[in-house]
């Protein structure tokens, strides 16, 4: 099937013959999904009739792909993949994701092997993809997140970036711009240019990187500051008062004192880039900026990565995700979707129960699992269940 040009490839999604949106529980904010040629999902149309959707299937059948598609539609990003062509079904030129929301918004995102993405809202092509992100936000929790504590700093930076993106969608544009500047500056450091020309170009790059980097720094720090008390409260509830949680944003940019103003961040980053320039020219890569920052996760004042037990680390991650869920709801003014991707199998029964209770009836929740036995009878009774096999729903 060929990709379409400058018009909506489907037309606006309409309600089907299921329950009318007005008659459904108010918790249901995502009403319908329509995926085509997305990973192993060749074609799927699903009407969501209950606040909880249980997606059941063996490993490799497309459960995570379905949740990943929802994540892409609500945030324009995937925590599993950064290259669009890897999301497109084999042999197809494009992949299409569509959703109908409780605000009668029809959202579509087309991923192309060539030509980039196209986003549509209510049948109209959007000039800015960011305009696809509305009040319908999501918080995802997968088995991959359990490596958040013990993994490399890049995992914690990526997690914090996803948090900020849910709070401020414009952050995505800043991240993309910084990524381009970083790649271009690193290429410049490795090019055989004359010293005078290179220094002039590096001055210009440093000014731009300092500007964008300062804005990333401030947003990350501000988000972490707001998240910390919420996550700490969950940590106490789950792990007990003896294990207080602290989150520290450890910036590679040296500041005399922490500041909420953009000016000091920008000036400090530009000065540090200038000081590090001789070393960076020798190494051929940029050593200063937000791509070098770290998020320190501390339990009882000790680094959880080094001193926390496996149980403490999982409790910490659970507290972070529940705090994130609460924070996004506070900022957006409506509860976000919660995507739980094969995470229950990685938690002990006590933490499983606490997570499911915390979700309560206030959030629409999409959960993937290999077996229904992971859920209590009461939870299953208030849920809609679908089974996936080879990317298709089993009748």
PDB file of N, CA and C in Angstrom, residues 162-203:
ATOM      1  N   UNK A 162      11.718  11.795  29.251  1.00  0.00           N
ATOM      2  CA  UNK A 162      10.331  11.398  28.983  1.00  0.00           C
ATOM      3  C   UNK A 162       9.372  12.052  29.974  1.00  0.00           C
ATOM      4  N   UNK A 163       9.807  12.182  31.235  1.00  0.00           N
ATOM      5  CA  UNK A 163       8.969  12.865  32.231  1.00  0.00           C
ATOM      6  C   UNK A 163       8.734  14.313  31.816  1.00  0.00           C
ATOM      7  N   UNK A 164       9.829  15.016  31.479  1.00  0.00           N
ATOM      8  CA  UNK A 164       9.710  16.427  31.113  1.00  0.00           C
ATOM      9  C   UNK A 164       8.851  16.576  29.862  1.00  0.00           C
ATOM     10  N   UNK A 165       8.995  15.655  28.919  1.00  0.00           N
ATOM     11  CA  UNK A 165       8.222  15.722  27.679  1.00  0.00           C
ATOM     12  C   UNK A 165       6.727  15.649  27.949  1.00  0.00           C
ATOM     13  N   UNK A 166       6.332  14.840  28.929  1.00  0.00           N
ATOM     14  CA  UNK A 166       4.913  14.757  29.281  1.00  0.00           C
ATOM     15  C   UNK A 166       4.429  16.052  29.921  1.00  0.00           C
ATOM     16  N   UNK A 167       5.298  16.735  30.638  1.00  0.00           N
ATOM     17  CA  UNK A 167       4.911  17.982  31.296  1.00  0.00           C
ATOM     18  C   UNK A 167       4.933  19.159  30.323  1.00  0.00           C
ATOM     19  N   UNK A 168       5.912  19.157  29.422  1.00  0.00           N
ATOM     20  CA  UNK A 168       6.083  20.255  28.470  1.00  0.00           C
ATOM     21  C   UNK A 168       6.409  19.666  27.095  1.00  0.00           C
ATOM     22  N   UNK A 169       5.422  19.455  26.233  1.00  0.00           N
ATOM     23  CA  UNK A 169       5.692  18.854  24.922  1.00  0.00           C
ATOM     24  C   UNK A 169       6.731  19.604  24.089  1.00  0.00           C
ATOM     25  N   UNK A 170       6.850  20.931  24.292  1.00  0.00           N
ATOM     26  CA  UNK A 170       7.844  21.701  23.540  1.00  0.00           C
ATOM     27  C   UNK A 170       9.266  21.233  23.842  1.00  0.00           C
ATOM     28  N   UNK A 171       9.435  20.518  24.942  1.00  0.00           N
ATOM     29  CA  UNK A 171      10.745  19.983  25.302  1.00  0.00           C
ATOM     30  C   UNK A 171      11.285  19.053  24.213  1.00  0.00           C
ATOM     31  N   UNK A 172      10.394  18.384  23.490  1.00  0.00           N
ATOM     32  CA  UNK A 172      10.831  17.498  22.412  1.00  0.00           C
ATOM     33  C   UNK A 172      11.593  18.245  21.333  1.00  0.00           C
ATOM     34  N   UNK A 173      11.125  19.459  21.014  1.00  0.00           N
ATOM     35  CA  UNK A 173      11.823  20.260  20.014  1.00  0.00           C
ATOM     36  C   UNK A 173      13.198  20.683  20.515  1.00  0.00           C
ATOM     37  N   UNK A 174      13.294  21.011  21.803  1.00  0.00           N
ATOM     38  CA  UNK A 174      14.589  21.379  22.379  1.00  0.00           C
ATOM     39  C   UNK A 174      15.563  20.202  22.337  1.00  0.00           C
ATOM     40  N   UNK A 175      15.070  19.006  22.669  1.00  0.00           N
ATOM     41  CA  UNK A 175      15.929  17.820  22.631  1.00  0.00           C
ATOM     42  C   UNK A 175      16.447  17.561  21.225  1.00  0.00           C
ATOM     43  N   UNK A 176      15.556  17.671  20.242  1.00  0.00           N
ATOM     44  CA  UNK A 176      15.958  17.424  18.857  1.00  0.00           C
ATOM     45  C   UNK A 176      16.990  18.456  18.399  1.00  0.00           C
ATOM     46  N   UNK A 177      16.754  19.707  18.774  1.00  0.00           N
ATOM     47  CA  UNK A 177      17.687  20.762  18.374  1.00  0.00           C
ATOM     48  C   UNK A 177      19.053  20.553  19.017  1.00  0.00           C
ATOM     49  N   UNK A 178      19.058  20.190  20.298  1.00  0.00           N
ATOM     50  CA  UNK A 178      20.334  19.960  20.970  1.00  0.00           C
ATOM     51  C   UNK A 178      21.067  18.768  20.348  1.00  0.00           C
ATOM     52  N   UNK A 179      20.312  17.718  20.013  1.00  0.00           N
ATOM     53  CA  UNK A 179      20.925  16.550  19.390  1.00  0.00           C
ATOM     54  C   UNK A 179      21.603  16.897  18.072  1.00  0.00           C
ATOM     55  N   UNK A 180      20.950  17.735  17.264  1.00  0.00           N
ATOM     56  CA  UNK A 180      21.557  18.152  15.991  1.00  0.00           C
ATOM     57  C   UNK A 180      22.824  18.971  16.222  1.00  0.00           C
ATOM     58  N   UNK A 181      22.751  19.918  17.172  1.00  0.00           N
ATOM     59  CA  UNK A 181      23.927  20.740  17.471  1.00  0.00           C
ATOM     60  C   UNK A 181      25.093  19.882  17.967  1.00  0.00           C
ATOM     61  N   UNK A 182      24.783  18.899  18.804  1.00  0.00           N
ATOM     62  CA  UNK A 182      25.831  18.035  19.356  1.00  0.00           C
ATOM     63  C   UNK A 182      26.514  17.240  18.248  1.00  0.00           C
ATOM     64  N   UNK A 183      25.715  16.682  17.334  1.00  0.00           N
ATOM     65  CA  UNK A 183      26.297  15.910  16.222  1.00  0.00           C
ATOM     66  C   UNK A 183      27.147  16.806  15.327  1.00  0.00           C
ATOM     67  N   UNK A 184      26.621  17.985  15.004  1.00  0.00           N
ATOM     68  CA  UNK A 184      27.347  18.882  14.108  1.00  0.00           C
ATOM     69  C   UNK A 184      28.639  19.391  14.747  1.00  0.00           C
ATOM     70  N   UNK A 185      28.575  19.722  16.028  1.00  0.00           N
ATOM     71  CA  UNK A 185      29.775  20.215  16.705  1.00  0.00           C
ATOM     72  C   UNK A 185      30.834  19.117  16.801  1.00  0.00           C
ATOM     73  N   UNK A 186      30.399  17.877  17.080  1.00  0.00           N
ATOM     74  CA  UNK A 186      31.348  16.764  17.157  1.00  0.00           C
ATOM     75  C   UNK A 186      32.006  16.518  15.801  1.00  0.00           C
ATOM     76  N   UNK A 187      31.238  16.640  14.714  1.00  0.00           N
ATOM     77  CA  UNK A 187      31.818  16.498  13.375  1.00  0.00           C
ATOM     78  C   UNK A 187      32.833  17.599  13.110  1.00  0.00           C
ATOM     79  N   UNK A 188      32.505  18.813  13.559  1.00  0.00           N
ATOM     80  CA  UNK A 188      33.415  19.939  13.368  1.00  0.00           C
ATOM     81  C   UNK A 188      34.725  19.720  14.111  1.00  0.00           C
ATOM     82  N   UNK A 189      34.651  19.150  15.315  1.00  0.00           N
ATOM     83  CA  UNK A 189      35.864  18.894  16.089  1.00  0.00           C
ATOM     84  C   UNK A 189      36.799  17.923  15.372  1.00  0.00           C
ATOM     85  N   UNK A 190      36.231  17.049  14.541  1.00  0.00           N
ATOM     86  CA  UNK A 190      37.036  16.025  13.870  1.00  0.00           C
ATOM     87  C   UNK A 190      37.481  16.434  12.456  1.00  0.00           C
ATOM     88  N   UNK A 191      36.957  17.553  11.969  1.00  0.00           N
ATOM     89  CA  UNK A 191      37.289  17.972  10.606  1.00  0.00           C
ATOM     90  C   UNK A 191      38.636  18.676  10.541  1.00  0.00           C
ATOM     91  N   UNK A 192      39.322  18.488   9.418  1.00  0.00           N
ATOM     92  CA  UNK A 192      40.633  19.104   9.240  1.00  0.00           C
ATOM     93  C   UNK A 192      40.539  20.518   8.708  1.00  0.00           C
ATOM     94  N   UNK A 193      40.070  21.441   9.531  1.00  0.00           N
ATOM     95  CA  UNK A 193      39.970  22.836   9.135  1.00  0.00           C
ATOM     96  C   UNK A 193      41.130  23.629   9.704  1.00  0.00           C
ATOM     97  N   UNK A 194      41.348  24.814   9.125  1.00  0.00           N
ATOM     98  CA  UNK A 194      42.347  25.706   9.675  1.00  0.00           C
ATOM     99  C   UNK A 194      41.955  26.153  11.070  1.00  0.00           C
ATOM    100  N   UNK A 195      42.953  26.429  11.916  1.00  0.00           N
ATOM    101  CA  UNK A 195      42.684  26.749  13.322  1.00  0.00           C
ATOM    102  C   UNK A 195      41.762  27.950  13.463  1.00  0.00           C
ATOM    103  N   UNK A 196      41.993  29.003  12.657  1.00  0.00           N
ATOM    104  CA  UNK A 196      41.173  30.200  12.782  1.00  0.00           C
ATOM    105  C   UNK A 196      39.728  29.954  12.406  1.00  0.00           C
ATOM    106  N   UNK A 197      39.514  29.234  11.291  1.00  0.00           N
ATOM    107  CA  UNK A 197      38.143  28.930  10.841  1.00  0.00           C
ATOM    108  C   UNK A 197      37.434  28.053  11.856  1.00  0.00           C
ATOM    109  N   UNK A 198      38.142  27.039  12.354  1.00  0.00           N
ATOM    110  CA  UNK A 198      37.516  26.130  13.325  1.00  0.00           C
ATOM    111  C   UNK A 198      37.117  26.870  14.588  1.00  0.00           C
ATOM    112  N   UNK A 199      37.988  27.720  15.090  1.00  0.00           N
ATOM    113  CA  UNK A 199      37.672  28.426  16.331  1.00  0.00           C
ATOM    114  C   UNK A 199      36.467  29.346  16.151  1.00  0.00           C
ATOM    115  N   UNK A 200      36.376  29.971  14.997  1.00  0.00           N
ATOM    116  CA  UNK A 200      35.240  30.856  14.729  1.00  0.00           C
ATOM    117  C   UNK A 200      33.933  30.069  14.685  1.00  0.00           C
ATOM    118  N   UNK A 201      33.971  28.925  14.026  1.00  0.00           N
ATOM    119  CA  UNK A 201      32.773  28.090  13.950  1.00  0.00           C
ATOM    120  C   UNK A 201      32.400  27.522  15.319  1.00  0.00           C
ATOM    121  N   UNK A 202      33.408  27.111  16.094  1.00  0.00           N
ATOM    122  CA  UNK A 202      33.142  26.561  17.421  1.00  0.00           C
ATOM    123  C   UNK A 202      32.541  27.622  18.343  1.00  0.00           C
ATOM    124  N   UNK A 203      32.965  28.855  18.212  1.00  0.00           N
ATOM    125  CA  UNK A 203      32.374  29.934  19.012  1.00  0.00           C
ATOM    126  C   UNK A 203      30.876  30.027  18.742  1.00  0.00           C
TER     127      UNK A 203
END
